Amino acid sequence: MWLKLFFLLLYFLVLFVLARFFEAIVWYETGIFATQLVDPVALSFKKLKTILECRGLGYSGLPEKKDVRELVEKSGDLMEGELYSALKEEEASESVSSTNFSGEMHFYELVEDTKDGIWLVQVIANDRSPLVGKIHWEKMVKKVSRFGIRTGTFNCSSDPRYCKRRGWVRSTLIMSVPQTSTSKGKVMLKEYSGRKIEVEHIFKWITTHAASRIKTIYNAEHLKEEWNKSDQYWVKIYLFANLDQPPAFFSALSIKFTGRVEFIFVNVENWNNRSYMTDIGIYNMPSYILRTPEGIYQYGNHTGEFISLQAMDSFLRSLQPEVNDLFVLSLVLVNLMAWMDLFITQGATIKRFVVLISTLGTYNSLLIISWLPVLGFLQLPYLDSFYEYSLKLLRYSNTTTLASWVRADWMFYSSHPALFLSTYLGHGLLIDYFEKKRRRNNNDDINANNLEWLSSLWDWYTSYLFHPIASFQNFPVESDWDEDPDLYLERLAFPDLWLHPLIPTDYIKNLPMWQFKCLGILSEEELSESSCDTENDSDVESTDTLNSEKEVFEDKQSIIHNSLGRVSHCGAEACSCANNYCQTSLHERKGRSYGSYNTNEDMEPDWLTWPADMLHCTECVVCLENFENGCLLMGLPCGHVFHQNCIAMWLAGGRHCCPVCRWPSYKKKQPYAQHQPLSNDVPS
């Protein structure tokens, strides 16, 4: 998980650097920045109208370019980034979808139950034509959708009783607006009563009703009273402008942030004395001023702070987020982090997607489960102070220059989703390349065959689901459940065995493994020379060997008795096979020649080659055979030692415990207090 989080943070850093790189390219080619101001005089009449449409200001009564330019200047400064976004949005020819209501319940769920948005619905009466034609309605839908206003059509033929109860006997337009200034309050339905069925007149009717919900100040005394008043709103945004009514995007945001941010429009059109505005720090017109308990912030002075709906919406969301905003943000981050598994996982393609689906399910489930107690804690009254301090921290951090860069990058990549997805894919392919190279250097086996991986997955699944009962079988266990259908009934007869945990066998390759060696073993050439000498002097050699073995045996017997006195638990915790080596009958050893030696009985094991936490023994309790010189040994965390092949087959069969002490083979254990190796105590 931490590796995925690291890669995700690295990806965000790449996006940040890439955005700065694009800005440098634009500056090199054109010599302008996105935050550079644009002179409206240099713009064409068409571009000026595009800016007014994006800001939500009507220009139907302004036939000359001069009047349109003055209206743009009155609504706010124009930046290169806002001009580029407005022109790009105007060129986009994609149609905006409109909802077709099927009846009363559908209309109630979407329109009357929506507390933080505006709906524009065209009602078509029975056997009547719509009030707005198809062409004008499509223009209307495209125009109002820029400001987050949703549209729909209700045909009374689908539910005539509801239309009759509402009094919709003729085709009309209905607009739903929140009735109160509190969050999740009631909504009210307003019917269009104008005579002119044109797009501009209908849009003016919508903006007028939306602007009526904004508190408007017309004189300095009222401004002074409002500025010094303390109420339930911690965040207030003021618009100081010489306009008849605020722009449509400002009114739409006031409805969207109902209960969180208070929007106030200060109309300075007929003001003679503006001294109080100078006292509170307002010098330019128009100005968007954000007032918080921490101080005053002038919107529009940093990167990405355009006079548009999207820019101000992202700005206010970062300062005063809802719980739903935080949940959506965490959901996006968690899924982006989970998709990193598609590139980190190596092997077959099917394996990658199986791991990805598993990771997505796990991460999203954990996210939802972790959010449930958070929502419960937020409802507690004594956490209000914690909530206020959290918002204070957000306001401090999100009014910095770095936060403005992040918001600008977010708007840039959200308007270019293809670039976002391509950079994510490229970042993932680089992760896949380096991960594959790292595993190749570590000699890790990567199964790139889909069929082989599916086969191994099936074997893994069946080995834990249908493996035979250990206490009823003799080792080694053969996987013959395919040929014996009675094993299915046997498993069903013991339902508790189905609930055994699935333990992966990857830990087996990490167990200590070494080669068994003995002291005093001669090489093949030395053995051949000694065999020749033995043929010539067989009688003398036999006599010397018997005498020397007798002396060594007596010395070792005394050593073993001393060691047993120091380590009283050898019989319980250490392998008993070490005593078998020391207690071998001398008469059995006399009949063997030196050339045909037996490692376990004639030579002393080299205990120095053993890991420090392994118990000393010379016999494998799985196969009941002695260790021979050069064989591979494997130790378990409990300290017991076996043949590598024997214990590997034991563990792979589903018995994840030591055959001697039943300690779990995948769980670490404190090492035993080892006695001194026997070879160190043997006198030279």
XYZ file of C-alpha atoms in Angstrom:
684
model
C 0.000 0.000 0.000
C 2.798 2.403 0.878
C 4.490 1.647 -2.428
C 1.301 2.539 -4.323
C 0.942 5.739 -2.288
C 4.521 6.669 -3.127
C 3.931 6.107 -6.845
C 0.702 8.159 -6.713
C 2.460 11.101 -5.051
C 5.208 10.794 -7.629
C 2.574 10.933 -10.368
C 1.076 14.133 -8.925
C 4.543 15.645 -8.829
C 5.000 14.728 -12.497
C 1.679 16.427 -13.346
C 2.736 19.563 -11.493
C 6.078 19.722 -13.319
C 4.402 18.970 -16.649
C 1.960 21.884 -16.177
C 4.847 24.252 -15.505
C 6.549 22.889 -18.620
C 3.463 23.652 -20.730
C 3.328 27.178 -19.332
C 6.979 27.672 -20.282
C 6.282 26.471 -23.824
C 3.322 28.844 -24.208
C 5.395 31.721 -22.868
C 8.258 30.884 -25.248
C 5.982 30.734 -28.306
C 3.569 33.588 -27.544
C 5.280 35.558 -24.796
C 2.213 35.518 -22.516
C 1.174 33.767 -19.320
C -2.269 32.492 -18.322
C -2.435 35.110 -15.544
C -1.612 37.976 -17.871
C -4.414 40.544 -18.225
C -6.096 41.064 -21.597
C -7.126 44.456 -22.906
C -10.785 44.165 -24.030
C -10.167 46.880 -26.631
C -7.980 44.481 -28.615
C -10.679 41.786 -28.735
C -13.235 41.313 -31.459
C -16.944 41.774 -30.963
C -17.495 38.001 -31.118
C -14.917 37.270 -28.409
C -16.413 39.947 -26.147
C -19.864 38.364 -26.486
C -18.358 34.964 -25.690
C -16.867 36.362 -22.476
C -20.213 37.873 -21.462
C -22.025 34.604 -22.122
C -19.554 32.664 -19.962
C -19.942 35.176 -17.131
C -23.721 35.236 -17.488
C -24.358 38.857 -18.476
C -26.988 39.852 -21.008
C -26.002 41.987 -23.999
C -29.197 41.976 -26.078
C -29.674 45.763 -25.759
C -26.043 46.608 -26.526
C -25.572 46.735 -30.297
C -22.206 48.531 -30.291
C -18.818 47.055 -29.444
C -18.022 49.897 -27.060
C -20.988 49.097 -24.823
C -20.130 45.400 -24.791
C -16.500 46.169 -23.924
C -17.542 48.402 -21.014
C -19.818 45.664 -19.681
C -16.885 43.221 -19.744
C -14.716 45.691 -17.849
C -17.454 46.301 -15.261
C -17.812 42.573 -14.523
C -14.123 41.943 -13.776
C -10.590 41.776 -15.143
C -10.049 39.441 -18.073
C -7.063 37.053 -18.074
C -5.559 35.026 -20.885
C -6.529 31.777 -19.185
C -10.194 32.790 -18.937
C -10.245 33.882 -22.577
C -8.731 30.574 -23.687
C -11.245 28.558 -21.638
C -14.203 30.577 -22.922
C -13.190 30.186 -26.562
C -12.533 26.474 -26.111
C -15.946 25.989 -24.508
C -17.598 27.926 -27.324
C -15.941 25.769 -29.975
C -17.051 22.549 -28.312
C -20.036 21.378 -30.348
C -21.102 18.542 -28.075
C -24.760 18.620 -27.117
C -25.893 18.720 -23.503
C -28.377 16.072 -22.428
C -31.761 16.987 -21.013
C -33.912 14.811 -18.722
C -37.281 13.414 -19.797
C -39.487 12.910 -16.732
C -41.641 9.792 -16.682
C -44.082 10.832 -13.971
C -44.722 12.460 -10.618
C -42.221 10.424 -8.588
C -39.433 10.974 -11.092
C -40.136 14.704 -11.101
C -40.227 14.849 -7.305
C -36.973 12.940 -6.831
C -34.949 15.063 -9.237
C -36.532 18.524 -9.011
C -38.418 19.034 -5.777
C -35.980 17.014 -3.695
C -32.912 18.869 -5.014
C -31.981 21.506 -2.441
C -28.779 22.989 -3.868
C -29.422 23.590 -7.556
C -31.674 25.175 -10.160
C -33.910 23.241 -12.523
C -35.534 24.551 -15.713
C -38.373 22.279 -16.849
C -40.505 22.629 -19.959
C -44.027 21.340 -19.312
C -45.917 20.122 -22.392
C -49.700 20.005 -21.807
C -51.958 17.334 -23.275
C -52.562 17.758 -26.995
C -50.517 20.954 -26.979
C -47.264 21.980 -28.613
C -44.284 22.974 -26.418
C -43.867 26.615 -25.452
C -40.249 26.696 -26.719
C -39.453 25.111 -30.046
C -36.893 22.383 -30.453
C -34.150 24.612 -31.873
C -34.594 27.347 -29.267
C -34.832 24.767 -26.497
C -31.489 23.220 -27.494
C -29.892 26.685 -27.427
C -31.484 27.338 -24.049
C -30.203 24.054 -22.633
C -26.665 24.765 -23.835
C -26.724 28.319 -22.465
C -27.953 27.542 -18.943
C -25.873 24.359 -18.557
C -22.733 26.515 -18.291
C -23.936 27.705 -14.899
C -24.898 24.323 -13.480
C -28.611 24.738 -14.253
C -30.170 21.372 -15.086
C -32.967 21.051 -17.617
C -35.753 18.594 -18.339
C -39.057 18.023 -20.137
C -42.290 16.872 -18.499
C -44.977 15.581 -20.868
C -48.385 15.649 -19.230
C -49.523 12.705 -21.331
C -47.360 10.453 -19.114
C -49.083 11.634 -15.885
C -52.188 13.807 -16.570
C -53.427 13.654 -12.961
C -50.283 15.291 -11.626
C -50.483 18.069 -14.248
C -54.118 18.670 -13.385
C -53.326 18.826 -9.678
C -50.514 21.290 -10.357
C -52.699 23.420 -12.627
C -50.573 22.897 -15.728
C -53.353 23.155 -18.286
C -51.158 24.819 -20.897
C -47.544 24.430 -21.970
C -45.193 26.497 -19.846
C -41.709 26.762 -18.287
C -41.073 25.896 -14.641
C -37.994 26.894 -12.622
C -37.178 25.417 -9.214
C -35.093 27.523 -6.803
C -34.300 26.910 -3.093
C -36.741 28.901 -1.000
C -34.587 29.584 2.072
C -30.963 30.449 2.699
C -30.340 27.322 4.762
C -28.754 24.186 3.414
C -31.195 21.460 2.330
C -34.205 23.754 2.673
C -37.442 23.715 0.710
C -37.660 24.599 -2.970
C -40.200 26.755 -4.736
C -41.485 26.419 -8.301
C -41.821 29.556 -10.428
C -43.694 29.678 -13.720
C -42.587 31.798 -16.674
C -45.152 34.525 -17.372
C -43.371 36.484 -20.083
C -44.799 37.000 -23.524
C -41.576 36.867 -25.528
C -40.463 33.307 -26.116
C -36.820 34.015 -26.846
C -33.641 32.621 -25.340
C -32.323 35.958 -24.043
C -35.610 36.912 -22.357
C -35.987 33.518 -20.708
C -32.370 33.629 -19.522
C -32.880 37.099 -18.056
C -35.937 35.807 -16.198
C -33.844 32.977 -14.733
C -30.946 35.200 -13.659
C -33.293 37.775 -12.110
C -34.915 35.188 -9.851
C -31.549 33.671 -8.968
C -30.057 37.072 -8.135
C -32.997 37.930 -5.872
C -31.623 35.430 -3.331
C -28.353 37.384 -3.006
C -28.177 40.092 -0.388
C -27.721 43.437 -2.162
C -26.216 46.597 -0.608
C -26.926 50.010 -2.151
C -25.304 52.521 0.263
C -22.258 52.937 2.504
C -24.225 52.833 5.781
C -25.690 49.475 4.908
C -22.224 48.222 3.916
C -20.726 49.364 7.220
C -23.459 47.617 9.174
C -23.075 44.407 7.189
C -19.279 44.456 7.325
C -19.184 44.681 11.128
C -21.992 42.201 11.721
C -21.173 38.739 13.048
C -23.611 35.940 12.223
C -23.655 32.237 11.429
C -21.577 32.573 8.254
C -17.828 32.257 8.748
C -17.070 32.830 5.071
C -18.536 35.706 3.041
C -17.739 36.790 -0.486
C -18.481 40.347 -1.614
C -18.811 41.586 -5.171
C -18.164 45.331 -5.496
C -19.261 46.299 -9.015
C -21.076 48.946 -11.017
C -23.758 46.584 -12.378
C -27.538 46.346 -12.274
C -27.407 42.761 -11.003
C -24.631 40.257 -10.296
C -23.454 37.933 -13.083
C -25.257 34.631 -13.523
C -22.266 32.554 -12.389
C -22.208 34.498 -9.098
C -25.923 33.831 -8.547
C -25.549 30.143 -9.435
C -22.709 29.760 -6.944
C -24.809 31.406 -4.220
C -27.385 28.623 -4.632
C -24.749 25.880 -4.840
C -23.058 26.995 -1.604
C -26.261 27.631 0.312
C -25.589 27.360 4.033
C -21.791 27.388 3.642
C -20.867 30.730 2.061
C -22.853 33.959 2.055
C -22.809 35.930 -1.213
C -23.257 39.704 -1.011
C -23.548 42.081 -3.961
C -22.499 45.707 -3.373
C -23.933 47.957 -6.087
C -21.731 51.084 -6.191
C -23.370 52.540 -9.288
C -24.847 55.615 -7.558
C -22.352 56.066 -4.732
C -20.928 59.529 -4.181
C -18.823 58.830 -1.107
C -16.560 55.774 -1.268
C -14.335 56.623 1.681
C -15.498 53.654 3.757
C -14.543 51.299 0.937
C -11.045 52.732 1.079
C -10.976 52.228 4.832
C -11.696 48.508 4.529
C -9.124 48.056 1.759
C -11.251 48.186 -1.409
C -9.486 50.306 -4.023
C -10.394 48.774 -7.400
C -13.692 48.223 -9.174
C -14.902 45.569 -9.682
C -13.509 43.495 -6.786
C -14.297 40.022 -5.475
C -13.472 40.076 -1.760
C -13.445 36.980 0.447
C -13.892 37.745 4.146
C -13.053 35.054 6.677
C -12.260 35.099 10.418
C -8.600 34.943 9.418
C -8.694 38.115 7.311
C -9.511 39.518 3.865
C -8.514 37.814 0.622
C -8.930 39.443 -2.791
C -9.923 36.909 -5.409
C -8.254 37.215 -8.804
C -4.668 38.007 -7.813
C -3.299 34.446 -8.022
C -2.884 31.796 -10.684
C -6.099 30.261 -11.985
C -8.451 32.680 -10.196
C -10.598 33.579 -13.186
C -13.993 35.288 -13.258
C -15.832 32.100 -14.172
C -18.040 29.472 -12.584
C -15.519 26.626 -12.655
C -12.625 28.654 -11.229
C -14.567 30.192 -8.346
C -16.323 26.903 -7.624
C -13.006 25.056 -7.152
C -11.726 27.964 -5.036
C -14.714 27.934 -2.673
C -14.773 24.130 -2.470
C -11.200 24.147 -1.244
C -12.025 26.714 1.455
C -15.407 25.406 2.626
C -15.788 21.774 1.518
C -18.715 19.506 2.234
C -18.340 16.009 3.609
C -19.424 14.722 0.207
C -16.571 16.645 -1.436
C -14.041 15.017 0.877
C -15.556 11.591 0.260
C -15.392 11.997 -3.522
C -11.790 13.204 -3.267
C -10.801 10.221 -1.122
C -12.635 7.883 -3.511
C -10.711 9.226 -6.504
C -7.363 9.008 -4.705
C -7.987 5.467 -3.449
C -8.981 4.216 -6.900
C -5.996 5.892 -8.546
C -3.774 4.200 -5.983
C -5.480 0.832 -6.529
C -5.013 1.018 -10.301
C -1.262 1.154 -9.690
C -1.482 -2.573 -8.961
C -2.059 -3.177 -12.659
C 1.503 -2.028 -13.327
C 3.223 -3.175 -10.133
C 2.002 -6.765 -10.494
C 4.220 -8.802 -12.801
C 3.349 -11.936 -14.732
C 0.386 -13.004 -16.831
C -2.153 -10.465 -18.089
C -5.035 -12.299 -16.449
C -3.099 -12.285 -13.187
C -2.737 -8.498 -13.383
C -6.473 -7.952 -13.827
C -7.409 -10.477 -11.147
C -5.109 -8.701 -8.685
C -6.495 -5.329 -9.834
C -10.115 -6.357 -9.275
C -9.231 -7.767 -5.875
C -7.391 -4.566 -4.915
C -10.225 -2.326 -6.124
C -12.777 -4.287 -4.137
C -10.640 -4.329 -1.017
C -9.684 -0.645 -1.086
C -13.204 0.607 -1.828
C -14.717 -1.611 0.847
C -12.210 -0.392 3.418
C -12.837 3.210 2.362
C -16.598 2.933 2.825
C -16.222 1.102 6.125
C -13.770 3.711 7.415
C -16.078 6.583 6.436
C -19.020 5.237 8.449
C -17.529 6.028 11.891
C -16.253 9.365 10.576
C -19.801 10.379 9.608
C -21.010 9.275 13.013
C -18.366 11.328 14.847
C -19.163 14.430 12.801
C -22.716 14.355 14.134
C -21.536 14.667 17.725
C -22.029 18.191 19.140
C -18.754 18.339 21.081
C -16.760 17.977 17.850
C -17.820 21.394 16.554
C -14.584 22.970 17.731
C -12.566 20.283 15.939
C -14.582 20.942 12.782
C -13.959 24.691 13.039
C -10.215 24.247 13.541
C -10.081 21.912 10.544
C -11.791 24.494 8.345
C -9.458 27.184 9.670
C -6.475 25.049 8.650
C -7.966 24.546 5.192
C -8.511 28.273 4.748
C -4.938 29.041 5.761
C -3.436 26.448 3.420
C -5.718 27.015 0.420
C -5.135 30.756 0.176
C -1.432 30.262 -0.567
C 0.262 30.534 -3.956
C 0.973 26.804 -4.065
C -2.714 26.028 -3.551
C -3.631 28.353 -6.423
C -1.215 26.439 -8.686
C -2.794 23.149 -7.663
C -6.300 24.471 -8.404
C -5.171 25.788 -11.780
C -3.631 22.413 -12.648
C -6.803 20.658 -11.539
C -8.919 22.802 -13.889
C -6.429 22.287 -16.707
C -6.313 18.495 -16.473
C -10.063 18.194 -15.861
C -10.684 20.094 -19.115
C -8.165 17.804 -20.899
C -9.053 14.277 -19.705
C -7.150 12.622 -22.573
C -3.923 14.226 -21.370
C -4.604 13.118 -17.798
C -5.234 9.494 -18.816
C -2.257 9.361 -21.167
C 0.136 10.657 -18.504
C -1.259 8.159 -15.995
C -0.761 5.336 -18.488
C 2.764 6.488 -19.281
C 3.603 6.702 -15.592
C 2.249 3.195 -15.094
C 4.265 1.780 -17.988
C 7.435 3.264 -16.510
C 6.609 1.639 -13.172
C 6.045 -1.666 -14.971
C 9.394 -1.384 -16.760
C 11.434 -0.653 -13.642
C 9.580 -3.251 -11.584
C 10.223 -5.890 -14.238
C 13.878 -4.915 -14.405
C 14.218 -5.064 -10.611
C 12.707 -8.538 -10.411
C 14.881 -9.751 -13.262
C 17.963 -8.576 -11.378
C 16.744 -10.386 -8.264
C 16.146 -13.570 -10.309
C 12.464 -13.641 -9.374
C 10.365 -16.061 -11.373
C 7.709 -14.234 -13.420
C 5.053 -16.422 -14.990
C 4.046 -14.623 -18.175
C 1.788 -17.387 -19.508
C -1.921 -16.902 -18.866
C -2.744 -20.620 -19.004
C 0.069 -21.545 -16.649
C -0.950 -18.903 -14.179
C -4.604 -19.982 -14.284
C -3.476 -23.553 -13.754
C -1.353 -22.559 -10.766
C -4.249 -20.487 -9.402
C -6.569 -23.482 -9.678
C -4.013 -25.718 -7.977
C -3.603 -23.186 -5.195
C -7.358 -22.921 -4.734
C -8.009 -26.652 -4.723
C -5.027 -27.396 -2.474
C -6.682 -25.426 0.320
C -10.293 -26.173 -0.499
C -10.044 -29.908 -1.072
C -6.745 -30.945 0.519
C -7.083 -34.281 2.375
C -7.376 -34.314 6.140
C -3.881 -34.494 7.606
C -4.714 -36.741 10.536
C -6.320 -39.378 8.287
C -3.525 -39.613 5.682
C 0.041 -40.872 5.658
C 2.813 -38.659 4.396
C 3.504 -37.995 1.593
C -0.011 -37.066 0.498
C -0.875 -37.468 -3.159
C -3.402 -35.136 -4.704
C -5.811 -37.847 -5.861
C -9.080 -36.141 -5.008
C -9.844 -35.843 -8.721
C -10.035 -39.633 -8.961
C -11.894 -40.165 -5.687
C -15.240 -38.285 -5.513
C -15.699 -39.488 -1.929
C -13.321 -36.743 -0.844
C -16.029 -34.188 -1.681
C -18.398 -35.945 0.721
C -15.634 -36.190 3.281
C -15.114 -32.427 3.115
C -18.846 -31.805 3.413
C -18.977 -34.086 6.438
C -16.506 -31.814 8.279
C -17.681 -28.252 7.522
C -15.231 -26.687 9.960
C -12.354 -27.775 7.771
C -13.613 -25.526 4.988
C -12.919 -22.512 7.178
C -9.184 -23.068 7.559
C -7.216 -19.958 6.629
C -5.598 -19.907 3.214
C -1.857 -19.589 3.861
C 0.355 -18.854 0.844
C 3.463 -20.954 0.419
C 5.746 -18.070 -0.566
C 7.432 -18.155 2.832
C 9.022 -21.558 2.075
C 11.647 -20.037 -0.209
C 12.696 -17.697 2.615
C 13.417 -20.507 5.109
C 17.132 -21.080 5.897
C 18.777 -23.760 3.763
C 22.374 -25.058 3.868
C 24.515 -28.094 3.045
C 25.326 -30.758 5.605
C 29.075 -31.213 6.035
C 31.280 -33.385 8.233
C 34.708 -32.720 9.698
C 37.656 -34.806 8.478
C 36.115 -35.936 5.177
C 38.892 -36.567 2.643
C 38.776 -35.720 -1.040
C 38.471 -38.379 -3.725
C 42.258 -38.365 -4.497
C 43.152 -38.688 -0.820
C 40.625 -41.451 -0.451
C 42.165 -43.362 -3.380
C 45.649 -43.033 -1.877
C 44.440 -44.058 1.557
C 42.640 -47.064 0.043
C 45.939 -48.260 -1.503
C 47.713 -47.913 1.833
C 44.897 -49.740 3.501
C 45.317 -52.780 1.251
C 49.017 -53.064 2.162
C 48.692 -52.487 5.895
C 45.119 -53.656 6.577
C 45.900 -55.384 9.879
C 47.816 -52.462 11.364
C 45.248 -49.919 10.184
C 42.343 -51.919 11.633
C 44.010 -52.151 15.022
C 44.874 -48.410 15.128
C 41.404 -47.446 14.008
C 39.700 -49.486 16.701
C 41.934 -48.054 19.407
C 41.443 -44.448 18.243
C 37.686 -44.841 17.899
C 37.469 -46.242 21.409
C 39.287 -43.227 22.825
C 37.154 -40.739 20.867
C 33.982 -42.517 21.907
C 34.866 -42.324 25.597
C 35.703 -38.608 25.281
C 32.426 -37.888 23.478
C 30.420 -39.769 26.071
C 31.803 -37.534 28.811
C 31.134 -34.424 26.699
C 27.512 -35.415 26.092
C 26.912 -36.038 29.804
C 28.347 -32.590 30.626
C 26.216 -30.926 27.924
C 23.078 -32.630 29.176
C 23.825 -31.302 32.615
C 23.936 -27.754 31.289
C 20.915 -28.026 28.907
C 18.229 -30.013 30.679
C 15.593 -29.489 28.008
C 17.533 -31.092 25.151
C 15.229 -34.061 25.032
C 12.139 -31.857 24.736
C 13.241 -29.062 22.456
C 16.275 -30.365 20.538
C 16.324 -33.268 18.156
C 16.908 -36.555 19.886
C 18.825 -37.780 16.873
C 21.996 -36.034 18.153
C 22.145 -38.515 21.041
C 21.763 -41.401 18.610
C 24.964 -40.292 16.980
C 26.871 -40.376 20.291
C 25.338 -43.621 21.550
C 26.045 -45.756 18.489
C 27.352 -49.156 19.466
C 31.098 -49.533 19.230
C 30.731 -53.106 18.017
C 28.753 -51.886 14.956
C 31.507 -49.414 14.100
C 34.314 -51.993 14.351
C 33.061 -53.894 11.312
C 33.424 -50.918 8.954
C 36.583 -49.861 7.165
C 37.683 -46.198 6.901
C 37.311 -46.177 3.145
C 33.610 -47.060 3.221
C 32.728 -44.481 5.872
C 29.229 -43.426 6.957
C 28.861 -39.708 7.560
C 26.401 -39.795 10.418
C 28.067 -42.486 12.438
C 31.796 -42.236 11.754
C 32.484 -38.502 11.292
C 31.806 -35.412 13.411
C 29.253 -32.900 11.772
C 30.583 -29.412 11.058
C 28.265 -27.407 13.329
C 29.934 -24.122 12.347
C 28.138 -24.194 8.973
C 24.728 -24.353 10.695
C 22.676 -21.189 11.347
C 22.937 -19.984 14.913
C 19.256 -20.502 15.762
C 19.040 -24.109 14.479
C 19.075 -27.126 16.832
C 21.789 -29.732 16.281
C 20.673 -33.135 15.036
C 21.733 -35.719 12.455
C 18.423 -37.334 11.519
C 15.325 -36.205 9.572
C 12.185 -37.150 11.466
C 10.068 -37.015 8.288
C 11.833 -39.751 6.335
C 13.655 -41.242 9.404
C 16.972 -41.202 7.520
C 20.313 -39.880 8.737
C 21.861 -36.825 7.143
C 24.533 -37.675 4.590
C 27.497 -35.517 3.721
C 26.556 -32.958 1.036
C 22.752 -33.206 1.383
C 20.588 -30.075 1.539
C 18.994 -29.221 4.872
C 16.196 -26.771 5.706
C 15.314 -25.325 9.090
C 12.011 -24.033 10.471
C 11.499 -20.979 12.720
C 11.202 -23.310 15.733
C 14.796 -24.535 15.177
C 14.173 -28.102 13.992
C 16.063 -29.283 10.909
C 15.008 -31.688 8.140
C 15.898 -32.737 4.630
C 15.041 -29.925 2.225
C 12.904 -32.144 -0.020
C 11.116 -33.799 2.887
C 10.053 -30.627 4.692
C 9.187 -28.859 1.419
C 6.770 -31.657 0.502
C 5.381 -31.591 4.059
C 4.654 -27.850 3.923
C 3.368 -27.856 0.337
C 0.830 -30.500 1.328
C -0.965 -28.012 3.553
C 0.668 -28.868 6.892
C 2.039 -25.452 7.842
C 3.614 -26.556 11.115
C 6.698 -28.332 12.383
C 6.435 -32.170 12.364
C 8.135 -32.278 15.796
C 6.728 -29.450 17.927
C 3.768 -28.278 15.750
C 4.971 -24.647 15.829
C 3.601 -22.720 12.775
C 6.167 -22.817 10.012
C 5.347 -19.258 8.876
C 5.612 -17.642 12.335
C 8.815 -16.404 13.910
C 9.952 -17.813 17.265
C 12.531 -16.743 19.798
C 15.698 -18.795 19.230
C 16.738 -21.413 21.737
C 19.759 -20.931 24.037
C 22.212 -23.153 22.144
C 24.856 -25.160 23.926
C 28.394 -25.076 22.634
C 28.958 -27.167 19.506
C 30.301 -30.618 20.170
C 33.221 -30.090 17.839
C 34.599 -27.339 20.055
C 34.682 -29.603 23.076
C 36.454 -32.501 21.408
C 40.073 -32.571 22.549
C 42.597 -32.182 19.841
